[in-house]
Coordinates of C-alpha atoms in Angstrom, one line a residue:
Chain X
M25 CA 147.3 89.4 69.2
F26 CA 143.7 90.4 68.8
A27 CA 143.5 89.0 65.3
R28 CA 144.9 85.7 66.5
L29 CA 142.3 85.6 69.3
V30 CA 139.5 86.2 66.9
R31 CA 140.7 83.5 64.5
S32 CA 141.3 80.9 67.3
E33 CA 139.1 77.9 67.8
P34 CA 137.3 78.9 70.9
A35 CA 136.4 82.2 69.3
Y36 CA 135.2 80.4 66.2
L37 CA 132.9 78.2 68.3
F38 CA 131.9 81.2 70.4
F39 CA 130.6 83.2 67.4
R40 CA 128.7 80.1 66.2
S41 CA 126.9 79.7 69.6
P42 CA 124.0 82.2 70.0
A43 CA 123.5 81.1 73.6
A44 CA 127.1 81.7 74.6
M45 CA 127.1 85.1 72.9
L46 CA 123.8 86.2 74.6
A47 CA 125.2 85.0 77.9
A48 CA 128.4 86.9 77.4
V49 CA 126.5 90.1 76.6
V50 CA 124.3 89.7 79.7
A51 CA 127.3 88.9 81.9
I52 CA 129.3 91.9 80.6
L53 CA 126.3 94.2 81.1
V54 CA 125.7 93.1 84.7
I55 CA 129.4 92.9 85.7
G56 CA 130.1 96.2 84.0
G57 CA 127.1 97.8 85.7
A58 CA 128.3 96.5 89.1
I59 CA 131.9 97.8 88.5
C60 CA 130.6 101.2 87.4
A61 CA 128.0 101.4 90.2
P62 CA 129.4 104.5 91.9
W63 CA 129.1 106.4 88.6
L64 CA 125.9 104.8 87.2
A65 CA 123.8 104.9 90.4
R66 CA 121.9 108.1 91.1
T67 CA 122.1 107.5 94.9
D68 CA 124.3 105.7 97.3
P69 CA 122.0 102.9 98.7
Y70 CA 124.2 102.6 101.8
D71 CA 123.9 106.3 102.7
L72 CA 120.5 106.9 104.3
S73 CA 120.8 110.7 103.8
T74 CA 120.7 110.4 100.0
F75 CA 117.2 109.2 99.9
S76 CA 113.9 110.2 101.5
L77 CA 110.9 108.3 102.8
M78 CA 108.8 110.7 100.7
D79 CA 110.0 108.8 97.6
G80 CA 109.0 105.4 99.1
L81 CA 107.3 102.6 97.2
L82 CA 107.2 104.4 93.9
P83 CA 106.5 102.0 91.0
P84 CA 108.8 101.6 87.9
V85 CA 108.5 104.3 85.3
W86 CA 106.3 102.4 82.9
Q87 CA 103.8 102.0 85.7
G88 CA 103.5 105.7 86.3
G89 CA 106.4 106.1 88.6
D90 CA 108.8 109.0 89.0
P91 CA 111.2 109.4 86.0
R92 CA 114.1 109.8 88.5
F93 CA 113.6 106.2 89.6
L94 CA 113.7 104.0 86.6
L95 CA 112.8 100.8 88.4
G96 CA 110.9 102.3 91.3
T97 CA 111.9 102.6 94.9
D98 CA 111.5 100.4 98.0
D99 CA 109.7 101.4 101.2
Q100 CA 112.7 103.4 102.4
G101 CA 112.7 105.5 99.2
R102 CA 115.9 103.7 98.0
D103 CA 116.3 103.7 94.2
M104 CA 116.0 100.2 93.0
V105 CA 118.5 100.7 90.1
S106 CA 121.1 101.9 92.6
A107 CA 120.3 99.1 95.0
I108 CA 120.8 96.3 92.5
L109 CA 123.9 97.8 91.0
Y110 CA 125.5 98.1 94.5
G111 CA 124.0 94.8 95.5
A112 CA 125.5 93.1 92.4
R113 CA 128.8 94.8 93.2
L114 CA 128.9 93.3 96.6
S115 CA 127.7 89.9 95.5
L116 CA 130.3 89.7 92.7
M117 CA 133.0 90.9 95.0
I118 CA 132.3 88.2 97.5
G119 CA 131.8 85.6 94.8
L120 CA 135.0 86.4 93.0
M121 CA 137.1 86.5 96.2
A122 CA 135.6 83.3 97.4
M123 CA 136.3 81.7 94.1
V124 CA 139.9 82.9 94.0
I125 CA 140.5 81.7 97.5
A126 CA 138.9 78.3 96.7
T127 CA 141.0 78.1 93.5
V128 CA 144.3 78.8 95.2
L129 CA 143.6 76.6 98.2
G130 CA 142.1 73.8 96.1
V131 CA 144.6 73.8 93.3
G132 CA 147.5 74.1 95.8
L133 CA 146.4 71.2 97.9
G134 CA 145.4 69.2 94.8
L135 CA 148.8 69.8 93.0
A136 CA 150.7 68.9 96.1
A137 CA 148.6 65.9 96.8
G138 CA 149.0 64.6 93.3
Y139 CA 152.7 65.4 93.1
F140 CA 153.8 64.0 96.5
G141 CA 151.2 61.3 96.9
G142 CA 151.5 59.1 100.0
V143 CA 150.2 60.2 103.4
F144 CA 149.6 63.8 102.5
D145 CA 147.5 62.8 99.5
A146 CA 145.5 60.4 101.7
I147 CA 144.8 63.0 104.3
V148 CA 143.8 65.7 101.8
M149 CA 141.5 63.3 99.9
R150 CA 139.8 61.9 103.0
V151 CA 139.0 65.5 104.1
A152 CA 137.7 66.2 100.6
D153 CA 135.6 63.0 100.6
V154 CA 134.0 64.0 103.9
Q155 CA 133.3 67.5 102.6
L156 CA 131.9 66.3 99.4
A157 CA 129.3 64.3 101.3
L158 CA 128.2 67.5 103.0
P159 CA 126.5 69.9 100.6
A160 CA 128.3 73.3 100.2
I161 CA 125.5 75.2 101.8
L162 CA 125.6 73.1 105.0
T163 CA 129.3 73.6 105.2
A164 CA 129.0 77.4 104.7
L165 CA 126.2 77.6 107.3
L166 CA 128.3 75.6 109.8
I167 CA 131.4 77.8 109.3
D168 CA 129.3 80.9 109.7
G169 CA 127.7 79.5 112.8
V170 CA 131.0 78.6 114.4
S171 CA 132.4 82.0 113.6
R172 CA 129.5 83.6 115.4
G173 CA 130.5 81.6 118.5
L174 CA 134.2 82.3 118.3
L175 CA 134.4 85.9 117.3
P176 CA 133.8 88.6 119.9
P177 CA 130.4 90.3 119.2
E178 CA 131.9 93.7 118.6
M179 CA 134.0 92.4 115.7
Q180 CA 131.2 90.4 114.1
Q181 CA 129.7 93.2 112.0
D182 CA 133.0 94.4 110.7
L183 CA 134.1 90.9 109.7
R184 CA 130.8 89.8 108.2
V185 CA 132.0 90.1 104.6
A186 CA 135.3 88.3 105.4
V187 CA 133.6 85.5 107.3
L188 CA 131.0 85.0 104.5
T189 CA 133.7 84.9 101.8
L190 CA 135.8 82.4 103.8
A191 CA 132.8 80.2 104.5
I192 CA 131.9 80.1 100.8
A193 CA 135.5 79.5 99.8
L194 CA 136.0 76.7 102.2
S195 CA 132.9 75.0 100.9
L196 CA 134.0 75.1 97.3
W197 CA 137.7 74.1 97.3
V198 CA 137.1 70.4 97.0
N199 CA 136.2 70.5 93.3
F200 CA 139.5 72.3 92.5
A201 CA 141.6 69.9 94.6
R202 CA 140.1 66.8 93.0
T203 CA 140.5 68.1 89.5
A204 CA 144.0 69.3 90.0
R205 CA 145.0 66.1 91.7
A206 CA 143.5 63.9 89.0
S207 CA 145.2 66.0 86.3
V208 CA 148.6 65.8 88.0
F209 CA 148.4 62.0 88.1
V210 CA 148.0 62.1 84.3
E211 CA 150.6 64.7 83.6
R212 CA 153.2 63.5 86.1
N213 CA 154.3 60.6 84.0
K214 CA 154.5 62.5 80.8
D215 CA 158.0 63.2 79.3
Y216 CA 158.1 66.9 79.9
V217 CA 157.4 66.6 83.6
Q218 CA 159.9 63.7 83.9
A219 CA 162.5 65.8 82.1
A220 CA 162.0 68.7 84.4
M221 CA 162.2 66.5 87.4
I222 CA 165.4 64.8 86.2
M223 CA 166.9 68.2 85.5
G224 CA 166.6 68.7 89.3
Q225 CA 164.1 71.5 89.3
H226 CA 162.4 72.4 92.5
P227 CA 159.1 70.5 93.0
L228 CA 157.3 73.8 93.4
R229 CA 158.7 75.0 90.1
V230 CA 157.7 71.8 88.3
M231 CA 154.2 72.1 89.7
V232 CA 153.6 75.7 89.0
R233 CA 155.6 76.3 85.8
H234 CA 155.2 73.0 84.0
I235 CA 152.1 71.1 85.3
L236 CA 149.7 74.0 86.1
P237 CA 149.6 75.6 82.6
N238 CA 148.7 72.2 81.1
I239 CA 145.7 71.7 83.4
M240 CA 144.3 75.2 83.0
G241 CA 141.5 74.1 80.7
P242 CA 139.5 72.0 83.1
L243 CA 140.3 74.5 85.9
L244 CA 138.9 77.4 84.0
V245 CA 135.6 75.5 83.6
I246 CA 135.4 74.9 87.3
M247 CA 136.3 78.4 88.1
T248 CA 133.4 79.7 85.9
V249 CA 130.9 77.2 87.3
D250 CA 132.1 77.8 90.9
L251 CA 131.9 81.6 90.5
A252 CA 128.2 81.0 89.8
S253 CA 127.9 78.7 92.7
A254 CA 129.7 81.2 95.0
I255 CA 127.3 84.0 94.0
L256 CA 124.3 81.7 94.5
L257 CA 125.7 80.6 97.9
E258 CA 126.2 84.1 99.0
A259 CA 122.7 85.1 97.8
T260 CA 121.2 82.1 99.6
L261 CA 123.0 82.8 102.8
S262 CA 122.0 86.4 102.7
F263 CA 118.4 85.4 101.8
L264 CA 118.4 83.1 104.9
G265 CA 119.4 86.1 107.0
I266 CA 122.7 84.5 107.8
G267 CA 124.8 86.4 105.4
L268 CA 125.0 90.2 105.1
P269 CA 122.9 92.6 107.2
A270 CA 120.2 94.8 105.7
D271 CA 122.3 98.0 105.8
S272 CA 124.8 96.7 103.2
P273 CA 122.4 94.7 101.0
S274 CA 123.8 92.2 98.5
L275 CA 121.4 90.8 95.9
G276 CA 120.3 88.1 98.3
T277 CA 119.6 90.6 101.1
L278 CA 117.5 92.7 98.6
I279 CA 115.5 89.6 97.7
R280 CA 115.0 88.9 101.4
I281 CA 113.7 92.4 101.9
G282 CA 111.5 92.1 98.8
M283 CA 109.9 89.0 100.2
Q284 CA 108.0 91.2 102.6
F285 CA 106.3 92.8 99.7
L286 CA 105.3 89.5 98.0
L287 CA 101.7 89.7 99.2
S288 CA 101.2 93.4 98.6
G289 CA 101.3 95.0 95.2
E290 CA 104.9 96.2 95.2
W291 CA 106.2 93.5 92.9
W292 CA 109.3 95.4 91.8
I293 CA 111.0 95.4 95.2
L294 CA 111.2 91.6 95.0
W295 CA 111.4 90.9 91.3
V296 CA 114.0 93.5 90.2
P297 CA 116.8 92.1 92.3
T298 CA 115.6 88.5 91.7
L299 CA 115.7 88.8 87.9
F300 CA 119.1 90.6 88.1
L301 CA 120.5 87.7 90.2
V302 CA 119.1 85.0 88.0
A303 CA 120.3 86.8 84.8
L304 CA 123.8 87.0 86.3
V305 CA 124.0 83.4 87.4
V306 CA 122.3 81.9 84.3
S307 CA 124.7 83.8 82.0
I308 CA 127.7 82.7 83.9
N309 CA 126.5 79.1 83.9
V310 CA 125.8 79.1 80.2
L311 CA 129.3 80.4 79.6
G312 CA 130.7 77.7 81.9
D313 CA 128.8 75.1 79.9
F314 CA 130.2 76.6 76.7
L315 CA 133.8 76.4 78.0
R316 CA 133.3 72.8 79.1
D317 CA 132.3 71.9 75.5
V318 CA 135.3 73.8 74.1
F319 CA 137.8 72.1 76.4
N320 CA 136.3 68.7 76.1
P321 CA 136.5 67.9 72.4
R322 CA 134.9 64.5 72.9
L323 CA 131.5 66.1 73.6
R324 CA 131.5 68.1 70.4
Chain R
M11 CA 126.5 38.7 102.6
A12 CA 126.7 38.8 106.4
Y13 CA 130.3 39.8 106.2
F14 CA 129.5 42.6 103.8
I15 CA 126.8 44.0 106.1
L16 CA 129.1 43.7 109.1
K17 CA 131.9 45.6 107.3
R18 CA 129.5 48.4 106.4
L19 CA 128.2 48.5 109.9
I20 CA 131.7 49.0 111.4
Q21 CA 132.5 51.7 108.8
S22 CA 129.2 53.4 109.8
V23 CA 130.1 53.4 113.5
F24 CA 133.4 55.1 112.7
V25 CA 131.6 57.8 110.6
M26 CA 129.2 58.4 113.5
L27 CA 132.1 58.6 115.9
A28 CA 133.8 61.2 113.7
V29 CA 130.7 63.3 113.5
A30 CA 130.1 63.0 117.2
F31 CA 133.6 64.2 117.7
L32 CA 132.9 67.2 115.5
A33 CA 129.7 68.0 117.4
F34 CA 131.6 67.6 120.7
S35 CA 134.4 69.9 119.6
L36 CA 131.7 72.5 118.7
F37 CA 130.3 72.1 122.2
R38 CA 133.7 72.3 123.9
F39 CA 135.5 75.0 122.0
V40 CA 132.8 77.3 120.6
G41 CA 131.4 79.5 123.3
D42 CA 131.6 78.6 127.0
P43 CA 128.8 76.6 128.5
V44 CA 129.4 78.0 132.0
S45 CA 129.0 81.6 130.9
Q46 CA 125.9 80.5 129.1
M47 CA 124.4 79.1 132.3
T48 CA 125.5 81.9 134.7
G49 CA 124.9 85.5 135.0
V50 CA 127.3 88.4 135.3
E51 CA 127.1 88.4 139.1
T52 CA 128.2 84.8 139.5
S53 CA 131.4 84.7 141.5
E54 CA 134.6 83.1 140.1
Q55 CA 134.4 80.3 142.8
D56 CA 130.9 79.5 141.8
R57 CA 131.8 79.3 138.2
E58 CA 134.7 77.0 139.1
R59 CA 132.5 74.8 141.2
L60 CA 129.9 74.6 138.3
R61 CA 132.8 73.8 136.0
D62 CA 133.8 70.9 138.2
E63 CA 130.2 69.6 138.7
L64 CA 129.7 69.7 134.9
G65 CA 132.9 67.7 134.5
L66 CA 134.4 70.4 132.3
N67 CA 137.8 70.0 134.1
D68 CA 138.1 66.3 133.3
A69 CA 140.4 65.1 130.6
F70 CA 139.3 65.7 127.0
I71 CA 138.9 62.1 126.2
V72 CA 136.8 61.4 129.3
Q73 CA 134.5 64.2 128.4
F74 CA 134.1 62.9 124.9
A75 CA 133.4 59.4 126.1
R76 CA 130.7 60.8 128.5
F77 CA 129.3 62.9 125.7
T78 CA 129.0 59.9 123.4
G79 CA 127.6 57.8 126.1
D80 CA 124.9 60.3 126.8
M81 CA 124.1 60.5 123.1
L82 CA 123.6 56.8 122.9
K83 CA 121.2 57.0 125.9
G84 CA 119.3 59.6 124.0
D85 CA 120.4 62.4 126.2
F86 CA 121.3 65.3 123.9
G87 CA 121.6 68.0 126.4
Y88 CA 119.7 71.3 126.6
S89 CA 119.3 74.2 124.2
Y90 CA 121.1 77.4 125.2
R91 CA 118.2 79.4 123.8
T92 CA 115.0 77.7 124.9
R93 CA 116.3 75.6 127.8
Q94 CA 114.4 72.7 126.5
P95 CA 115.9 69.2 126.0
V96 CA 117.4 69.2 122.5
A97 CA 116.3 65.7 121.8
E98 CA 112.7 66.8 122.2
M99 CA 113.1 69.9 120.1
I100 CA 114.6 67.9 117.2
A101 CA 112.2 64.9 117.5
T102 CA 109.2 67.2 117.0
R103 CA 110.8 68.6 113.9
I104 CA 112.0 65.4 112.3
P105 CA 108.6 64.3 110.8
A106 CA 108.1 67.6 108.9
T107 CA 111.5 67.4 107.3
L108 CA 111.4 63.7 106.4
E109 CA 108.0 64.0 104.8
L110 CA 109.0 67.0 102.8
G111 CA 112.3 65.4 101.7
T112 CA 110.7 62.1 100.8
V113 CA 107.9 63.6 98.7
A114 CA 110.5 65.9 97.0
L115 CA 112.7 62.9 96.2
L116 CA 109.8 61.0 94.8
I117 CA 108.9 63.9 92.6
S118 CA 112.4 64.0 91.3
L119 CA 112.4 60.3 90.5
I120 CA 108.9 59.9 89.1
V121 CA 109.5 62.8 86.7
G122 CA 113.3 62.7 86.3
I123 CA 113.8 59.0 85.3
P124 CA 111.2 59.0 82.4
A125 CA 112.4 62.4 81.2
G126 CA 116.0 61.2 81.3
V127 CA 115.1 58.1 79.3
Y128 CA 113.2 60.1 76.8
T129 CA 115.9 62.7 76.2
A130 CA 118.4 60.0 75.8
L131 CA 116.4 58.1 73.2
R132 CA 115.5 61.2 71.2
P133 CA 118.5 63.4 71.8
R134 CA 118.0 65.6 68.8
G135 CA 114.2 66.0 69.1
F136 CA 112.6 69.3 69.7
V137 CA 111.0 68.2 73.0
S138 CA 114.3 66.9 74.3
Q139 CA 116.2 70.1 73.4
T140 CA 113.5 72.1 75.1
I141 CA 113.7 70.0 78.3
L142 CA 117.5 70.2 78.3
M143 CA 117.5 73.9 77.9
T144 CA 114.9 74.3 80.7
T145 CA 117.0 72.2 83.1
L146 CA 120.1 74.3 82.4
V147 CA 118.1 77.4 83.4
G148 CA 116.6 75.4 86.2
V149 CA 120.0 74.5 87.7
S150 CA 121.0 78.2 87.6
I151 CA 117.9 79.4 89.5
P152 CA 118.5 79.3 93.2
T153 CA 116.1 77.2 95.3
F154 CA 114.8 80.1 97.1
V155 CA 113.9 81.9 93.9
I156 CA 112.0 78.9 92.7
G157 CA 110.1 78.9 96.0
I158 CA 109.3 82.6 95.6
M159 CA 108.1 82.1 92.1
L160 CA 105.9 79.2 93.1
I161 CA 104.5 81.2 96.0
F162 CA 103.9 84.2 93.7
L163 CA 102.1 82.1 91.0
F164 CA 100.1 79.6 93.0
G165 CA 99.8 81.3 96.3
V166 CA 99.4 85.0 95.5
Q167 CA 98.2 85.3 91.9
L168 CA 96.0 82.2 91.6
G169 CA 95.4 81.7 95.3
W170 CA 95.2 77.9 94.9
L171 CA 97.6 76.7 97.5
P172 CA 98.8 77.8 101.0
T173 CA 102.2 79.4 101.1
F174 CA 103.4 78.7 104.6
G175 CA 103.2 76.1 107.4
R176 CA 102.1 72.5 107.2
G177 CA 98.4 72.8 107.1
G178 CA 96.3 70.1 109.0
T179 CA 98.4 67.5 110.7
V180 CA 97.5 64.2 112.3
Q181 CA 99.3 62.7 115.3
I182 CA 100.3 59.0 114.9
G183 CA 102.2 57.9 117.9
G184 CA 104.9 60.5 118.3
W185 CA 104.8 61.3 114.6
T186 CA 103.0 64.5 113.4
S187 CA 102.1 63.8 109.8
S188 CA 100.6 66.1 107.2
L189 CA 100.1 63.2 104.7
F190 CA 96.7 62.2 105.9
T191 CA 94.7 65.4 105.5
S192 CA 93.9 67.1 102.2
D193 CA 94.8 70.4 103.8
G194 CA 98.3 69.0 104.7
W195 CA 98.8 67.7 101.2
R196 CA 97.9 71.1 99.8
A197 CA 100.5 72.8 102.1
L198 CA 103.0 70.2 101.0
I199 CA 102.8 70.6 97.3
L200 CA 104.7 73.9 96.9
P201 CA 107.6 73.2 99.3
A202 CA 108.0 69.7 97.8
L203 CA 108.1 71.0 94.3
T204 CA 110.6 73.7 95.2
L205 CA 112.9 71.1 96.8
G206 CA 112.3 68.5 94.1
V207 CA 113.0 70.7 91.0
Y208 CA 116.7 70.9 91.5
Q209 CA 117.0 67.2 92.3
L210 CA 114.9 66.5 89.3
T211 CA 117.3 68.1 86.9
L212 CA 120.2 66.1 88.5
T213 CA 118.3 62.9 88.2
M214 CA 117.3 63.6 84.6
R215 CA 120.7 64.5 83.4
L216 CA 122.3 61.5 85.1
V217 CA 119.7 59.0 83.7
R218 CA 120.2 60.6 80.3
A219 CA 124.0 60.3 80.4
E220 CA 123.9 56.7 81.6
M221 CA 121.2 55.7 79.2
M222 CA 123.1 57.1 76.2
E223 CA 126.2 55.2 77.4
V224 CA 124.3 52.0 77.6
M225 CA 122.5 52.4 74.3
R226 CA 125.8 52.6 72.6
S227 CA 127.0 49.2 74.0
D228 CA 127.3 46.0 72.1
Y229 CA 124.6 44.0 73.9
I230 CA 122.0 46.6 73.0
R231 CA 123.0 46.6 69.4
F232 CA 122.9 42.8 69.5
A233 CA 119.5 42.9 71.2
T234 CA 118.2 45.3 68.5
A235 CA 119.5 42.9 65.8
R236 CA 117.7 40.0 67.4
G237 CA 114.5 42.0 66.9
I238 CA 113.5 42.5 70.5
P239 CA 110.6 44.9 70.8
F240 CA 111.7 48.4 71.6
R241 CA 109.7 48.7 74.7
S242 CA 111.4 45.7 76.2
L243 CA 114.7 46.8 74.8
Y244 CA 114.6 50.2 76.4
F245 CA 113.2 49.3 79.8
R246 CA 114.3 45.8 80.5
H247 CA 117.7 45.8 78.8
A248 CA 118.9 49.4 78.9
L249 CA 117.2 51.0 81.9
A250 CA 117.9 48.2 84.2
N251 CA 121.6 48.6 83.6
T252 CA 121.6 52.3 84.4
M253 CA 120.1 51.7 87.8
V254 CA 123.3 51.1 89.8
P255 CA 124.8 54.6 89.2
V256 CA 121.3 56.1 89.5
I257 CA 120.8 54.6 92.9
T258 CA 124.2 55.8 94.0
I259 CA 123.3 59.4 93.1
I260 CA 119.9 59.1 94.8
G261 CA 121.8 58.2 97.9
L262 CA 124.0 61.2 97.5
Q263 CA 121.0 63.4 96.6
F264 CA 119.6 62.7 100.0
G265 CA 122.2 64.9 101.4
G266 CA 121.3 67.7 99.0
V267 CA 117.6 67.3 99.9
I268 CA 118.4 67.7 103.6
A269 CA 120.7 70.7 102.9
F270 CA 118.3 72.5 100.6
S271 CA 115.4 71.7 102.9
I272 CA 117.0 74.4 105.1
V273 CA 116.3 76.9 102.4
T274 CA 112.9 75.6 101.4
E275 CA 111.8 75.4 105.0
S276 CA 112.9 79.0 105.5
V277 CA 111.0 80.2 102.4
F278 CA 107.8 78.4 103.3
Q279 CA 108.1 78.6 107.1
W280 CA 108.0 74.8 107.2
P281 CA 108.4 73.8 110.8
G282 CA 111.2 71.2 110.2
M283 CA 114.7 70.6 111.3
G284 CA 116.2 73.0 108.8
L285 CA 114.3 75.9 110.2
L286 CA 115.4 74.9 113.7
F287 CA 119.0 74.7 112.5
L288 CA 118.8 78.2 111.0
E289 CA 117.4 79.6 114.2
S290 CA 120.1 77.9 116.2
I291 CA 122.8 79.4 114.0
R292 CA 121.4 82.8 114.4
F293 CA 121.4 82.5 118.2
V294 CA 124.6 80.6 118.4
D295 CA 122.7 77.7 120.0
I296 CA 125.6 75.3 119.9
P297 CA 123.9 72.2 121.4
V298 CA 121.2 72.3 118.8
M299 CA 123.7 72.8 116.0
G300 CA 125.8 69.8 117.2
V301 CA 122.8 67.5 117.6
Y302 CA 121.5 68.5 114.2
L303 CA 124.8 67.4 112.6
V304 CA 124.7 64.1 114.4
V305 CA 121.1 63.4 113.4
I306 CA 121.8 64.3 109.8
A307 CA 124.9 62.1 109.7
F308 CA 122.8 59.3 111.2
F309 CA 120.3 59.6 108.3
F310 CA 123.2 59.8 105.8
V311 CA 124.6 56.6 107.2
L312 CA 121.3 54.8 107.1
V313 CA 120.5 55.9 103.5
N314 CA 124.0 54.8 102.4
M315 CA 123.6 51.4 104.0
A316 CA 120.2 51.0 102.3
V317 CA 121.8 52.0 99.0
D318 CA 124.5 49.4 99.4
L319 CA 122.0 46.7 100.2
L320 CA 119.9 47.8 97.1
Y321 CA 123.0 47.3 94.9
V322 CA 123.0 43.7 95.9
A323 CA 119.3 43.3 95.2
I324 CA 119.5 45.0 91.8
D325 CA 122.8 43.7 90.4
P326 CA 122.9 39.9 90.3
R327 CA 126.7 40.0 89.6
L328 CA 127.3 41.3 93.1
R329 CA 125.3 38.4 94.6
V330 CA 127.3 35.8 92.6
R331 CA 130.5 37.3 93.8
E332 CA 129.4 37.2 97.4
D333 CA 128.3 33.5 97.2
A334 CA 131.5 32.4 95.5

């Protein structure tokens, strides 16, 4: 299995592309760090009792800081390493969930629209058109704003993560739907699909078992790129102060907090989370670009 | 031609109606205007009377018609938060956003088109590869980070440019402009760059893709064979034919500019519509949110109409078809 994977074409291309390899290493490091945050981090950045104001505003180690805090601390005495690991954990979690929801929703609607056509197709595609004209961030902001009006105030804090995830997912589904639909139009008339339909298989089975595996390539590319978009969107919303509150900081919230120290000398509070976020998003985007080239032989 | 314009106009009216409906639904179903206007001690009868006076008990469609009618008369209602007329609040913010967006779009075109042409003509060159790699990184860096980096470099480290606000402004009629003072221009540079960089990469990549497509076509090969000078070949023959898709994208980019101006305005505390929209989301100020949507949609529709008219001006084939 492993040997087959290593000798496969994508793997061959992968080991010939230094950019893709570097990106993969960075992505694995960041994602691994985020997953292992509870074991890697010295302190829990959500638990105020684990850090003290006495340790506030310490610079990184190489600028003469405390060896306990590798990348320094913020004004609350929060360890920056712990903060970015937990922040990335939250950002990745929201990004992944939003991407998965967007994929399921978009692919589902796209498959159905392409398979059944007619009125259903027309409705889905008109909605998609309208949403495509609105940039994702505007959609997410609107959904967030509406949820603030609709939800009772006491539930808002608890549901913040869910609302944010849903707002991001609902602003990203269009890409999946359009790609899935376009691919279905191509696949539907091929012999294997026709054969499955003539055999009287259930439409759902035809869509999921026969068509879906054959359009995984382009979908995988969009999933990668949209994961990056989802993480960026979450960071942007949190940076704008619309996303997550300051007591459960994602990377965007950390950057927002760091902005207050832009004019004073404490550069690490701002730049550590910023660089971490950029490294994560750039590496995912480079991988997405690589996948696009792999699945689109014409570009090679 | 007249028929074409008329058709587009009717389409636009429907788009505006749809957006107005959305804004109205926000108004009607998110939050309760009566509880916004009254206190805790208001009696149930008083609330009911207020509800009647405001027409909230009328049929849905009647309310929507009244809402649209008021909008057309320029009456956009009052903000829940500041109690000011929304029309006034938005109107004072429009110039800031439009000036910022226009300058950003100009930056993206003035730099993006030549860069796109260059990278298409010399795809394997070192400079092209560098530009392409930079743009890939550029797309991945969020707008607000670009803003922060610019503030850090030019505002904090070098101290050359102001990092917030609009600087000196001039009143021209109802329009507050920062384009006529050097102070205003200095304040405009960083936000406009921030907003323009992302659009720039889009413009560049699109022009490059289109240009490469065109350069492969038969008529370019034929023109090369005829010995037409390269300058004329590139710019008259090739670039002109890439303009239709490029203009389409510029029209679409306008939406992106407006959306990302929310982020840029927040980073630079630029007193435009985006900042107002953010504040209204934070305070669940539904009237302002709704009107913001309507105003944005109106600009969208205007820009798209302009784009359609530009097609006709640029592409002679469309004109011939219309006349025939």
